[in-house]
CSV table of C-alpha atoms in Angstrom, one decimal:
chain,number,residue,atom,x,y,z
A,3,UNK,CA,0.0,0.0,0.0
A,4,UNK,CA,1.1,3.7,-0.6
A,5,UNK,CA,1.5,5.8,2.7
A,6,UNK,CA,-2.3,7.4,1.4
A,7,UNK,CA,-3.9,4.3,1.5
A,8,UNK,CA,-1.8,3.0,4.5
A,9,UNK,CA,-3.9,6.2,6.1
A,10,UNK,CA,-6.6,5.6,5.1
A,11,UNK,CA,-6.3,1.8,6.0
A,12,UNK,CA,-8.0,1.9,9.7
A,13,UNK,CA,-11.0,3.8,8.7
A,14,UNK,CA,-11.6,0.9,6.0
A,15,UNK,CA,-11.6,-2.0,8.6
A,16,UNK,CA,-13.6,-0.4,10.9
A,17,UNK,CA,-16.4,0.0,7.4
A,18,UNK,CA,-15.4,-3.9,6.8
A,19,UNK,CA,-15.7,-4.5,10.4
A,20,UNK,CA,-18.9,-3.4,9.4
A,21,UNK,CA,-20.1,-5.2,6.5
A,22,UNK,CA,-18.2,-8.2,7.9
A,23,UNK,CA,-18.9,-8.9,11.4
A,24,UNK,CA,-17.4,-11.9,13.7
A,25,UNK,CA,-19.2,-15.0,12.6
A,26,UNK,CA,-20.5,-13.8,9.5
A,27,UNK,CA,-18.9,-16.0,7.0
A,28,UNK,CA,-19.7,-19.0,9.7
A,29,UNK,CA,-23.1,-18.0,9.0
A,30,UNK,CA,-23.1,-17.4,5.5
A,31,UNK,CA,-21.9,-21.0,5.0
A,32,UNK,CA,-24.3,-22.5,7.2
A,33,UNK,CA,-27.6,-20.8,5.4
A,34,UNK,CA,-26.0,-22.0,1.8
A,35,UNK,CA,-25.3,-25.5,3.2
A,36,UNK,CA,-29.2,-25.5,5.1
A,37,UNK,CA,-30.6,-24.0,1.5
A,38,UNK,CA,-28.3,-25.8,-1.1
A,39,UNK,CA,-25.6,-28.0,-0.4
A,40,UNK,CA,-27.2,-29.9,2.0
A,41,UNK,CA,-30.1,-31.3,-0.1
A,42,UNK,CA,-27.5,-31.8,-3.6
A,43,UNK,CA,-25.2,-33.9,-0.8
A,44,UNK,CA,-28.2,-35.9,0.8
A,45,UNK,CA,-28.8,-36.8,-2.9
A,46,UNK,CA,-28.4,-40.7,-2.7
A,47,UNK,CA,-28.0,-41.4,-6.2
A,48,UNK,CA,-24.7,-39.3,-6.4
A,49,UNK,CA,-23.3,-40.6,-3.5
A,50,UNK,CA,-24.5,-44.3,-4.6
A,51,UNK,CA,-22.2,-43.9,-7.8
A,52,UNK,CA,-19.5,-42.3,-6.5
A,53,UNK,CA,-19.5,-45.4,-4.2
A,54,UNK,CA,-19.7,-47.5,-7.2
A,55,UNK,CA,-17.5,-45.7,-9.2
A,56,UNK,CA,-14.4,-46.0,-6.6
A,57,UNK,CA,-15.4,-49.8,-5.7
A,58,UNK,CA,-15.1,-50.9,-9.6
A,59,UNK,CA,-12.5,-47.7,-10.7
A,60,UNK,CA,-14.6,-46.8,-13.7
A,61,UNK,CA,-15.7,-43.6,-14.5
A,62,UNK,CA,-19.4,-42.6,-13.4
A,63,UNK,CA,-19.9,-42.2,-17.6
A,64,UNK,CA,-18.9,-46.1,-18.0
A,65,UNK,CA,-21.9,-47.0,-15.9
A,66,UNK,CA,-25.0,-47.8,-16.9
A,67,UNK,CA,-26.9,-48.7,-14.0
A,68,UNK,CA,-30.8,-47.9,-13.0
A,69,UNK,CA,-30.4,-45.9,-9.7
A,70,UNK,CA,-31.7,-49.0,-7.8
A,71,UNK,CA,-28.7,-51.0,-8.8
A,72,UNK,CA,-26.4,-48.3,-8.2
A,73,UNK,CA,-27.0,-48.0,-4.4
A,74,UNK,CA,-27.3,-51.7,-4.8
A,75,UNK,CA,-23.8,-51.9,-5.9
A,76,UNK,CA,-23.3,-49.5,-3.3
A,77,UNK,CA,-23.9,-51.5,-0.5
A,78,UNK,CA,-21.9,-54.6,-1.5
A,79,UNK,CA,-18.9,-52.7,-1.5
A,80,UNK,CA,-19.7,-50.6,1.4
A,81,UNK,CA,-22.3,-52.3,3.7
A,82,UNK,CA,-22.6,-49.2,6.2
A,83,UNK,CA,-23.0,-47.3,2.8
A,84,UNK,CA,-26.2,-45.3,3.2
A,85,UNK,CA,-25.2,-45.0,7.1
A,86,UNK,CA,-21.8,-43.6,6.2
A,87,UNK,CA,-23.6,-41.3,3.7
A,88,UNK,CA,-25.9,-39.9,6.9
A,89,UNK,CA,-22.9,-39.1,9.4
A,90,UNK,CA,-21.0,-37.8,6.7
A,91,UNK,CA,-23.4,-35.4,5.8
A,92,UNK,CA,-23.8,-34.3,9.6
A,93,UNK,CA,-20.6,-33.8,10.0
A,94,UNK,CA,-20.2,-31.6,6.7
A,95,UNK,CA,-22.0,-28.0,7.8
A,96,UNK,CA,-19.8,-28.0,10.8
A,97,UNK,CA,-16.8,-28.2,8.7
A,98,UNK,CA,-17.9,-25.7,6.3
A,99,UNK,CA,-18.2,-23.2,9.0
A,100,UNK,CA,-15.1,-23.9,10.5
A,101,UNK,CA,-13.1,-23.1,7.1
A,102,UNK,CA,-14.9,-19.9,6.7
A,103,UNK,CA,-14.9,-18.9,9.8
A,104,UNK,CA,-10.7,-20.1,9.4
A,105,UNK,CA,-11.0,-17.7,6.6
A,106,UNK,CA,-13.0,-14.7,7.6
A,107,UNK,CA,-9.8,-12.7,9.3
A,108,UNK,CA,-7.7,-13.0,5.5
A,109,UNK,CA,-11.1,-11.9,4.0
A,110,UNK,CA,-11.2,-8.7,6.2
A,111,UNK,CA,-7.9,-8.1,5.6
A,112,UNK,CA,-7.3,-8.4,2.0
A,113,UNK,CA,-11.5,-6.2,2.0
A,114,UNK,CA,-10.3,-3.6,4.0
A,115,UNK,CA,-6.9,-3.0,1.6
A,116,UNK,CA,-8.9,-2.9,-1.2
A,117,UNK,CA,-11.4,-0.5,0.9
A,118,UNK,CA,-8.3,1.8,1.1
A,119,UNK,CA,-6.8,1.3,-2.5
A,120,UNK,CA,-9.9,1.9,-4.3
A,121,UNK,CA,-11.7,4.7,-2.3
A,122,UNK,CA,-10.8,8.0,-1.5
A,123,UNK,CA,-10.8,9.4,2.0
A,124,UNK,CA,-13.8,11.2,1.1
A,125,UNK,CA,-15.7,8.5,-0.4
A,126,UNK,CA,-14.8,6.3,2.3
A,127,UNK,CA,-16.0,9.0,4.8
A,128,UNK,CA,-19.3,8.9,2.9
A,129,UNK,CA,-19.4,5.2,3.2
A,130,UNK,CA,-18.8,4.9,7.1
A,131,UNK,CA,-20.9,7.4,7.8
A,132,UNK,CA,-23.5,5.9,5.7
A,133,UNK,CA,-22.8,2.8,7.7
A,134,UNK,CA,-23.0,4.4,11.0
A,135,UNK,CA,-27.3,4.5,10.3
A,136,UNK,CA,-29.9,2.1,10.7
A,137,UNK,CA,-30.2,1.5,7.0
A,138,UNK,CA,-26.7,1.4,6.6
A,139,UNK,CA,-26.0,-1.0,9.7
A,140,UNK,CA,-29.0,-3.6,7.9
A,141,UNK,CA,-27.1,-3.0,4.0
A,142,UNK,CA,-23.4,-4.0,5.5
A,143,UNK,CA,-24.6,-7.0,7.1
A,144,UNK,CA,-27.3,-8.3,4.7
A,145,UNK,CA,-25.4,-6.9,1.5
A,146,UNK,CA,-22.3,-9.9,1.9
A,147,UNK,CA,-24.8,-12.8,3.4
A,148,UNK,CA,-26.8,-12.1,0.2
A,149,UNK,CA,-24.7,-13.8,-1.8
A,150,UNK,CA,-25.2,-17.0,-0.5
A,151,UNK,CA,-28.9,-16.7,-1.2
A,152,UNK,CA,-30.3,-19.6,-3.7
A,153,UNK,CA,-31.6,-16.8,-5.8
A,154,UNK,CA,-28.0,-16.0,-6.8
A,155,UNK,CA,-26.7,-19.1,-6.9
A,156,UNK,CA,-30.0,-20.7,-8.9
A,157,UNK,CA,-29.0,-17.6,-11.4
A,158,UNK,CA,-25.6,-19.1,-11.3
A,159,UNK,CA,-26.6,-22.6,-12.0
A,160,UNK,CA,-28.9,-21.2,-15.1
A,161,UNK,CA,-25.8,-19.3,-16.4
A,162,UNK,CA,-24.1,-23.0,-16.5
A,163,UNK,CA,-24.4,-24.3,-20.3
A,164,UNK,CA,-23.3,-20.7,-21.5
A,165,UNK,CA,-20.9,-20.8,-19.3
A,166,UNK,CA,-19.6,-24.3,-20.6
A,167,UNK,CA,-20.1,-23.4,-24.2
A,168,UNK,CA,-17.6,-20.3,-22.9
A,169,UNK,CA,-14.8,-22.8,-21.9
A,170,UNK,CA,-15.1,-25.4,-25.1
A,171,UNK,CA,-14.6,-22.5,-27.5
A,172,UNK,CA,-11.1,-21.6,-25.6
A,173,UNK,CA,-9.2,-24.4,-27.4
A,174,UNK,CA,-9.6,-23.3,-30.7
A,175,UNK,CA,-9.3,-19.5,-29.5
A,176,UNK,CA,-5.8,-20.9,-27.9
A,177,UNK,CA,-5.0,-22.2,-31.1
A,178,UNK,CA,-6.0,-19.3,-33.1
A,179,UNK,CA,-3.8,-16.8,-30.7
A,180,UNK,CA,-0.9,-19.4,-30.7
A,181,UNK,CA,-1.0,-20.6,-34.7
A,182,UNK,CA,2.5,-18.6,-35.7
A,183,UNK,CA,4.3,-19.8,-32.7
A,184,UNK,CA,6.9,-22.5,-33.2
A,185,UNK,CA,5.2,-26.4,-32.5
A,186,UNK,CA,5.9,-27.6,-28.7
A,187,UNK,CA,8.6,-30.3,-28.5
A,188,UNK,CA,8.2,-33.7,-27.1
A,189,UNK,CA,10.7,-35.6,-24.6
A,190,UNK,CA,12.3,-37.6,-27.0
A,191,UNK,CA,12.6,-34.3,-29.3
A,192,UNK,CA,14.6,-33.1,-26.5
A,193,UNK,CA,16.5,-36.1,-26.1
A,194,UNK,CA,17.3,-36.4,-29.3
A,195,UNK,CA,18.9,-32.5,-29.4
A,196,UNK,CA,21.3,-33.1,-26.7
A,197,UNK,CA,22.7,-36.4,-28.0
């Protein structure tokens, strides 16, 4: 940080202090994992075929099993399967929380930097004192537990097949940017160059 931002550094925790209070990424984790996670982990079939799929070491795409003899297949490699499954899943939120809650000091920190990098000392005069009111007390802490909403992340999970499409058309745009460079050279290529 410059000295000016290194000034203007304290006043930015104390807004990120704010919008991120003790617990709040704790919290955060736990609504997503209630709303979301939770119910796509207790999801029996996908646990019954990764089950299957580390018990024979195919791949989930090699199977072609109804979803009845999938957990069956389950179970005769892991008797305790759907048991296992259960605990597993119990233990999970707690685990979630811990990380974020692990994480939630480096997320304040690196926040309140950019707090004093990107806004001025006016603006982030504005912005405390903004936060200072009612309103601006129930924006900082609902604004950051908002995006764990299933609102957001069902928008996400709609955005998913453009999304994909996005990442097949990279190889041929690599290809395209890269097409005068010289071809890469193999091991033996190598090999045969220093003998």
């Amino acid at each position: 940080l410059t000295p000016a931002q290194e000034a203007r550094l304290p006043q930015a925790q104390r807004i990120i202090m704010r919008m991120i209070p003790e617990g709040t990424m704790g919290e955060m984790m736990g609504s997503m994992f209630d709303k979301l996670l939770g119910p796509i982990m207790s999801m029996g079939d996908a646990s019954a075929m990764n089950a299957v799929t580390k018990g024979t070491g195919l791949d989930a795409s090699a199977v072609d099993l109804t979803p009845e003899q999938t957990a069956e297949l389950a179970t005769l490699f892991d008797p305790a399967h759907a048991e296992r499954q259960a605990r597993e899943a119990a233990v999970m939120p707690g685990v979630m929380r811990d990380l974020m809650t692990v994480m939630e000091p480096s997320m304040r920190k690196a926040m309140s930097e950019l707090y004093a990098i990107h806004f001025t000392q006016t603006e982030l005069d504005g912005i405390e004192a903004f936060f200072q009111t009612d309103i601006g007390t129930s924006y900082a802490r609902k604004s950051f537990t908002m995006s764990s909403d299933p609102r957001v992340l069902s928008a996400s999970m709609e955005a998913l097949p453009e999304m994909m499409g996005a990442f097949m058309s990279m190889e041929p745009r690599y290809g395209r940017a890269t097409a005068d460079l010289p071809a890469r050279r193999s091991f033996a290529e190598l090999r045969g160059r220093a003998g």
